[in-house]
Short mmCIF file of N, CA and C in Angstrom, two decimals:
data_model
loop_
_atom_site.label_atom_id
_atom_site.label_comp_id
_atom_site.label_asym_id
_atom_site.label_seq_id
_atom_site.Cartn_x
_atom_site.Cartn_y
_atom_site.Cartn_z
N GLN J 6 155.87 121.03 68.93
CA GLN J 6 157.56 121.27 69.61
C GLN J 6 158.32 119.90 68.99
N VAL J 7 159.48 120.65 68.87
CA VAL J 7 160.62 119.39 68.12
C VAL J 7 161.46 118.76 69.47
N GLN J 8 161.22 117.41 69.07
CA GLN J 8 162.03 116.62 70.25
C GLN J 8 163.18 115.68 69.23
N LEU J 9 164.14 115.54 70.04
CA LEU J 9 165.41 114.93 69.53
C LEU J 9 165.84 113.96 70.40
N VAL J 10 166.08 112.73 69.72
CA VAL J 10 166.70 111.62 70.45
C VAL J 10 167.77 110.97 69.69
N GLU J 11 169.26 111.04 70.78
CA GLU J 11 170.04 110.45 70.04
C GLU J 11 170.32 108.96 70.63
N SER J 12 170.90 108.07 69.37
CA SER J 12 171.47 106.80 69.73
C SER J 12 172.43 106.40 68.88
N GLY J 13 173.29 105.22 69.12
CA GLY J 13 174.31 104.80 68.42
C GLY J 13 175.50 104.93 69.10
N GLY J 14 175.86 105.69 70.54
CA GLY J 14 176.96 105.96 71.13
C GLY J 14 177.41 104.62 71.58
N GLY J 15 178.57 104.56 72.40
CA GLY J 15 179.28 103.55 73.19
C GLY J 15 180.67 103.87 73.24
N LEU J 16 181.15 102.44 73.26
CA LEU J 16 182.38 102.19 73.51
C LEU J 16 183.03 101.59 72.39
N VAL J 17 184.10 102.61 71.92
CA VAL J 17 184.86 101.97 70.50
C VAL J 17 186.43 102.25 70.43
N GLN J 18 187.12 101.50 69.94
CA GLN J 18 188.64 101.40 69.79
C GLN J 18 189.00 102.52 69.23
N ALA J 19 190.01 103.19 69.61
CA ALA J 19 190.75 104.26 68.99
C ALA J 19 191.20 103.76 67.19
N GLY J 20 190.72 104.45 66.35
CA GLY J 20 190.87 104.21 64.80
C GLY J 20 189.80 103.56 64.22
N GLY J 21 188.68 103.13 65.37
CA GLY J 21 187.26 102.70 64.90
C GLY J 21 186.40 103.50 64.29
N SER J 22 185.34 103.16 63.99
CA SER J 22 183.92 104.14 63.52
C SER J 22 182.93 103.72 64.44
N LEU J 23 182.01 105.04 64.40
CA LEU J 23 180.93 105.02 65.11
C LEU J 23 179.87 105.83 64.51
N ARG J 24 178.68 105.50 64.18
CA ARG J 24 177.66 106.20 63.67
C ARG J 24 176.48 106.53 64.62
N LEU J 25 176.26 107.88 64.80
CA LEU J 25 175.34 108.32 65.79
C LEU J 25 174.20 108.83 64.82
N SER J 26 173.09 108.73 65.39
CA SER J 26 171.74 108.90 64.77
C SER J 26 170.93 109.90 65.80
N CYS J 27 170.31 110.82 65.28
CA CYS J 27 169.05 111.81 65.49
C CYS J 27 167.97 111.62 65.20
N ALA J 28 166.90 110.80 65.85
CA ALA J 28 165.52 110.87 65.52
C ALA J 28 165.00 112.16 65.48
N VAL J 29 164.43 113.01 64.66
CA VAL J 29 163.78 114.17 64.86
C VAL J 29 162.15 113.90 64.89
N SER J 30 161.28 114.61 65.88
CA SER J 30 159.66 114.66 65.82
C SER J 30 159.49 116.08 65.67
N GLY J 31 158.91 116.49 64.62
CA GLY J 31 158.41 117.77 64.55
C GLY J 31 158.72 118.55 63.38
N ARG J 32 158.45 119.32 63.24
CA ARG J 32 158.81 120.13 61.56
C ARG J 32 160.02 120.69 61.81
N THR J 33 160.91 120.47 60.55
CA THR J 33 162.40 120.94 60.51
C THR J 33 162.60 121.73 59.24
N PHE J 34 161.35 121.90 58.52
CA PHE J 34 161.72 122.71 57.24
C PHE J 34 162.38 124.07 57.57
N ASN J 35 163.56 124.40 56.81
CA ASN J 35 164.29 125.36 57.15
C ASN J 35 165.18 125.48 58.55
N TYR J 36 165.25 124.27 59.13
CA TYR J 36 165.96 124.12 60.32
C TYR J 36 167.24 123.97 59.80
N ALA J 37 168.17 124.21 60.82
CA ALA J 37 169.84 123.81 60.87
C ALA J 37 169.90 122.73 62.07
N MET J 38 170.52 121.55 61.68
CA MET J 38 170.43 120.62 62.57
C MET J 38 172.27 120.41 62.97
N GLY J 39 172.48 120.43 64.15
CA GLY J 39 174.01 120.24 64.58
C GLY J 39 173.96 119.37 65.38
N TRP J 40 175.48 118.95 65.25
CA TRP J 40 175.98 117.93 66.43
C TRP J 40 177.12 118.61 67.35
N PHE J 41 177.04 118.65 68.39
CA PHE J 41 178.08 119.18 69.52
C PHE J 41 178.49 117.93 70.68
N ARG J 42 179.61 118.46 71.06
CA ARG J 42 180.00 117.37 72.25
C ARG J 42 180.57 118.27 73.50
N GLN J 43 180.41 117.36 74.60
CA GLN J 43 181.10 118.22 75.64
C GLN J 43 181.67 117.13 76.57
N ALA J 44 182.84 117.38 76.70
CA ALA J 44 183.50 116.42 77.88
C ALA J 44 183.82 117.23 79.23
N PRO J 45 184.08 116.60 80.19
CA PRO J 45 183.89 116.85 81.54
C PRO J 45 184.98 118.04 81.75
N GLY J 46 184.54 119.19 82.48
CA GLY J 46 185.36 120.49 82.44
C GLY J 46 185.65 121.25 81.09
N LYS J 47 184.93 120.69 80.20
CA LYS J 47 185.23 121.71 79.13
C LYS J 47 183.84 122.48 78.57
N GLU J 48 184.09 123.25 77.62
CA GLU J 48 182.72 124.07 76.92
C GLU J 48 182.31 123.08 75.84
N ARG J 49 181.01 123.37 75.72
CA ARG J 49 180.45 122.51 74.59
C ARG J 49 181.04 123.12 73.00
N GLU J 50 181.29 121.98 72.46
CA GLU J 50 182.06 122.20 71.07
C GLU J 50 181.28 121.66 69.99
N PHE J 51 181.29 122.70 69.01
CA PHE J 51 180.59 122.56 67.67
C PHE J 51 181.34 121.48 66.72
N LEU J 52 180.69 120.49 66.15
CA LEU J 52 181.33 119.46 65.25
C LEU J 52 180.67 119.58 64.08
N ALA J 53 179.44 119.48 63.51
CA ALA J 53 178.80 119.52 62.19
C ALA J 53 177.57 120.14 62.48
N ALA J 54 177.12 120.58 61.21
CA ALA J 54 175.83 121.04 61.09
C ALA J 54 175.40 120.87 59.58
N ILE J 55 174.03 121.01 59.45
CA ILE J 55 173.61 120.53 58.13
C ILE J 55 172.24 121.38 58.32
N ARG J 56 171.93 121.98 56.97
CA ARG J 56 170.67 122.64 56.68
C ARG J 56 169.69 121.51 56.04
N TRP J 57 168.65 121.38 56.79
CA TRP J 57 167.71 120.39 56.51
C TRP J 57 167.27 120.45 54.99
N SER J 58 166.75 121.26 54.53
CA SER J 58 166.39 121.57 53.17
C SER J 58 167.30 121.39 52.23
N SER J 59 168.39 122.10 52.42
CA SER J 59 169.14 122.40 51.34
C SER J 59 170.60 121.22 51.23
N GLY J 60 170.62 120.65 52.45
CA GLY J 60 171.92 119.91 52.58
C GLY J 60 173.08 120.67 52.90
N VAL J 61 173.28 121.66 52.65
CA VAL J 61 174.61 122.68 53.04
C VAL J 61 175.00 122.09 54.34
N GLN J 62 176.29 121.76 54.47
CA GLN J 62 177.15 121.38 55.39
C GLN J 62 178.11 122.12 55.81
N TYR J 63 178.35 122.04 57.31
CA TYR J 63 179.12 122.70 58.06
C TYR J 63 180.09 121.94 58.63
N TYR J 64 181.33 122.30 59.00
CA TYR J 64 182.16 121.45 59.75
C TYR J 64 183.25 122.22 60.80
N ALA J 65 183.40 121.59 61.81
CA ALA J 65 184.65 122.34 62.67
C ALA J 65 185.92 121.65 62.08
N ASP J 66 186.93 122.70 62.05
CA ASP J 66 188.35 122.12 61.75
C ASP J 66 188.82 120.87 62.42
N SER J 67 188.46 120.40 63.73
CA SER J 67 188.96 119.61 64.28
C SER J 67 188.40 118.31 63.95
N VAL J 68 187.24 118.13 63.18
CA VAL J 68 186.78 117.07 62.62
C VAL J 68 186.62 116.80 61.20
N LYS J 69 186.94 117.83 60.54
CA LYS J 69 186.58 117.90 59.04
C LYS J 69 187.64 116.84 58.58
N GLY J 70 187.14 116.15 57.54
CA GLY J 70 187.96 114.74 57.08
C GLY J 70 187.58 113.42 57.93
N ARG J 71 187.22 113.78 58.89
CA ARG J 71 186.66 112.29 59.90
C ARG J 71 185.28 112.03 60.02
N PHE J 72 184.54 113.08 60.38
CA PHE J 72 183.14 113.13 60.56
C PHE J 72 182.53 113.63 59.66
N THR J 73 181.23 112.94 59.20
CA THR J 73 180.53 113.35 58.25
C THR J 73 179.03 113.38 58.52
N ILE J 74 178.16 114.53 58.65
CA ILE J 74 176.85 114.57 58.72
C ILE J 74 176.06 114.40 57.67
N SER J 75 174.58 113.86 57.63
CA SER J 75 173.85 113.63 56.70
C SER J 75 172.67 113.82 57.17
N ASN J 76 171.60 113.59 56.45
CA ASN J 76 170.15 113.67 56.88
C ASN J 76 169.32 112.73 56.22
N ASP J 77 168.41 112.08 56.36
CA ASP J 77 167.48 111.21 55.92
C ASP J 77 166.07 112.03 56.06
N ASN J 78 165.61 112.68 54.67
CA ASN J 78 164.61 113.40 54.94
C ASN J 78 162.91 112.48 55.28
N ALA J 79 163.22 111.26 54.31
CA ALA J 79 161.98 110.46 54.41
C ALA J 79 161.89 109.94 56.20
N LYS J 80 163.02 109.62 56.81
CA LYS J 80 163.07 108.98 57.95
C LYS J 80 163.16 110.38 59.16
N ASN J 81 163.32 111.47 58.73
CA ASN J 81 163.44 112.65 59.84
C ASN J 81 164.70 112.34 60.60
N THR J 82 165.65 111.78 60.18
CA THR J 82 166.86 111.41 60.99
C THR J 82 168.05 112.25 60.40
N VAL J 83 168.84 112.65 61.38
CA VAL J 83 170.10 112.99 61.02
C VAL J 83 171.28 112.05 61.83
N PHE J 84 172.10 111.88 61.01
CA PHE J 84 173.55 110.96 61.43
C PHE J 84 174.68 111.84 61.29
N LEU J 85 175.61 111.31 62.34
CA LEU J 85 177.21 111.67 62.36
C LEU J 85 177.98 110.20 62.42
N GLN J 86 178.56 110.09 61.06
CA GLN J 86 179.44 109.09 60.93
C GLN J 86 180.83 109.47 61.39
N MET J 87 181.44 108.96 62.33
CA MET J 87 182.58 109.42 62.91
C MET J 87 183.59 107.98 62.39
N ASN J 88 184.63 108.69 61.74
CA ASN J 88 185.75 107.55 61.17
C ASN J 88 187.01 107.75 61.88
N ASN J 89 187.94 106.92 62.01
CA ASN J 89 189.06 107.13 62.85
C ASN J 89 189.23 107.93 64.06
N VAL J 90 188.38 107.61 64.84
CA VAL J 90 188.18 108.10 66.16
C VAL J 90 189.42 107.81 67.06
N LYS J 91 189.47 109.26 67.75
CA LYS J 91 190.77 109.32 68.73
C LYS J 91 190.33 109.24 70.16
N PRO J 92 190.91 108.97 71.27
CA PRO J 92 190.70 109.22 72.52
C PRO J 92 190.36 110.60 73.11
N GLU J 93 190.56 111.67 72.51
CA GLU J 93 190.20 112.82 72.47
C GLU J 93 188.74 113.27 71.96
N ASP J 94 188.48 112.12 71.37
CA ASP J 94 186.87 112.32 70.89
C ASP J 94 185.79 111.91 71.93
N THR J 95 186.48 111.19 73.01
CA THR J 95 185.32 110.79 74.24
C THR J 95 184.76 112.17 74.91
N ALA J 96 183.50 111.98 74.82
CA ALA J 96 182.79 112.97 75.16
C ALA J 96 181.16 112.86 75.30
N VAL J 97 180.16 113.53 75.66
CA VAL J 97 178.79 113.17 75.44
C VAL J 97 178.30 114.15 74.28
N TYR J 98 177.82 113.63 73.21
CA TYR J 98 177.31 113.93 72.04
C TYR J 98 176.14 114.71 72.20
N TYR J 99 175.98 115.59 71.53
CA TYR J 99 174.33 116.35 71.45
C TYR J 99 173.75 116.44 70.10
N CYS J 100 172.72 116.46 69.74
CA CYS J 100 172.00 116.71 68.48
C CYS J 100 171.34 117.82 68.82
N ALA J 101 171.04 118.95 67.93
CA ALA J 101 170.61 120.03 68.29
C ALA J 101 169.65 120.67 66.98
N ALA J 102 168.55 121.29 67.20
CA ALA J 102 167.87 121.81 66.10
C ALA J 102 167.47 123.23 66.12
N GLY J 103 167.27 124.01 65.10
CA GLY J 103 167.15 125.57 65.34
C GLY J 103 166.85 125.97 64.07
N SER J 104 166.19 127.12 63.93
CA SER J 104 165.97 127.92 62.92
C SER J 104 167.08 129.19 62.92
N THR J 105 168.31 128.47 62.50
CA THR J 105 169.26 129.76 62.62
C THR J 105 170.23 130.13 61.49
N SER J 106 170.58 131.44 61.53
CA SER J 106 171.66 131.83 60.32
C SER J 106 173.03 131.78 60.80
N ASP J 107 173.29 131.20 62.00
CA ASP J 107 174.76 130.88 62.48
C ASP J 107 174.84 129.44 62.95
N PRO J 108 174.88 128.38 62.21
CA PRO J 108 174.94 127.04 62.44
C PRO J 108 175.79 126.57 63.15
N MET J 109 176.85 127.36 63.26
CA MET J 109 178.02 126.55 64.31
C MET J 109 178.15 127.22 65.78
N MET J 110 177.20 128.05 66.30
CA MET J 110 177.01 128.67 67.46
C MET J 110 176.22 127.73 68.28
N TYR J 111 176.35 127.36 69.59
CA TYR J 111 175.41 126.60 70.30
C TYR J 111 174.07 127.19 70.69
N TYR J 112 174.44 128.52 70.93
CA TYR J 112 173.17 129.38 71.16
C TYR J 112 172.34 129.71 70.43
N ALA J 113 172.62 129.27 69.06
CA ALA J 113 171.56 129.61 68.07
C ALA J 113 170.50 128.45 67.95
N TYR J 114 170.78 127.45 68.72
CA TYR J 114 169.87 126.42 68.66
C TYR J 114 168.98 126.14 69.87
N ALA J 115 167.60 126.06 69.56
CA ALA J 115 166.28 126.00 70.51
C ALA J 115 166.09 124.89 71.08
N TYR J 116 166.45 123.61 70.36
CA TYR J 116 166.03 122.13 70.78
C TYR J 116 167.55 121.46 70.94
N TRP J 117 167.46 120.64 71.96
CA TRP J 117 168.57 119.69 72.25
C TRP J 117 167.78 118.19 72.35
N GLY J 118 168.91 117.41 72.09
CA GLY J 118 168.50 115.84 72.63
C GLY J 118 169.11 115.81 73.96
N GLN J 119 169.03 114.77 74.34
CA GLN J 119 169.43 114.46 75.89
C GLN J 119 171.17 114.12 76.07
N GLY J 120 171.53 113.90 74.69
CA GLY J 120 173.04 113.81 74.82
C GLY J 120 173.33 112.09 75.03
N ILE J 121 174.39 111.69 74.44
CA ILE J 121 174.92 110.41 74.41
C ILE J 121 176.44 110.22 74.60
N GLN J 122 176.66 109.25 75.30
CA GLN J 122 178.02 108.97 75.81
C GLN J 122 178.87 108.19 74.48
N VAL J 123 179.96 108.85 74.15
CA VAL J 123 180.80 108.08 73.30
C VAL J 123 182.36 108.08 73.93
N THR J 124 182.60 106.77 74.15
CA THR J 124 184.04 106.62 74.75
C THR J 124 184.77 105.90 74.09
N VAL J 125 186.08 106.48 73.67
CA VAL J 125 187.16 105.98 72.66
C VAL J 125 188.15 105.27 73.75
N SER J 126 188.70 104.35 73.37
CA SER J 126 189.76 103.48 74.12
C SER J 126 190.87 103.32 73.42
N SER J 127 192.08 103.79 73.84
CA SER J 127 193.25 103.74 73.28
C SER J 127 193.81 102.30 73.44
#
């Protein structure tokens, strides 16, 4: 089975930076790795994805240019670098994994982390 554990969240000031990590246990070859977030009362929102083997990346328009996804094959870890954060970035952030051909859609992912809180103060 695939297990995902997020870390690196917390409180950050607007305009600052934060780096989230997702440690992956289990085989991820040919998997897509994705980052999503969900604020209270809102739907889960796609942020970024990367294909583990090829490194091909996908981004939501709302975060492109501010957030960067990457992976470290040797450490089985995927990262989300968040720069110039805004108060509207406040949400619970989730890492996900799946063998998917549509990496921007949440329902295409079979495995999810527990979520980690990111709070941006103004």
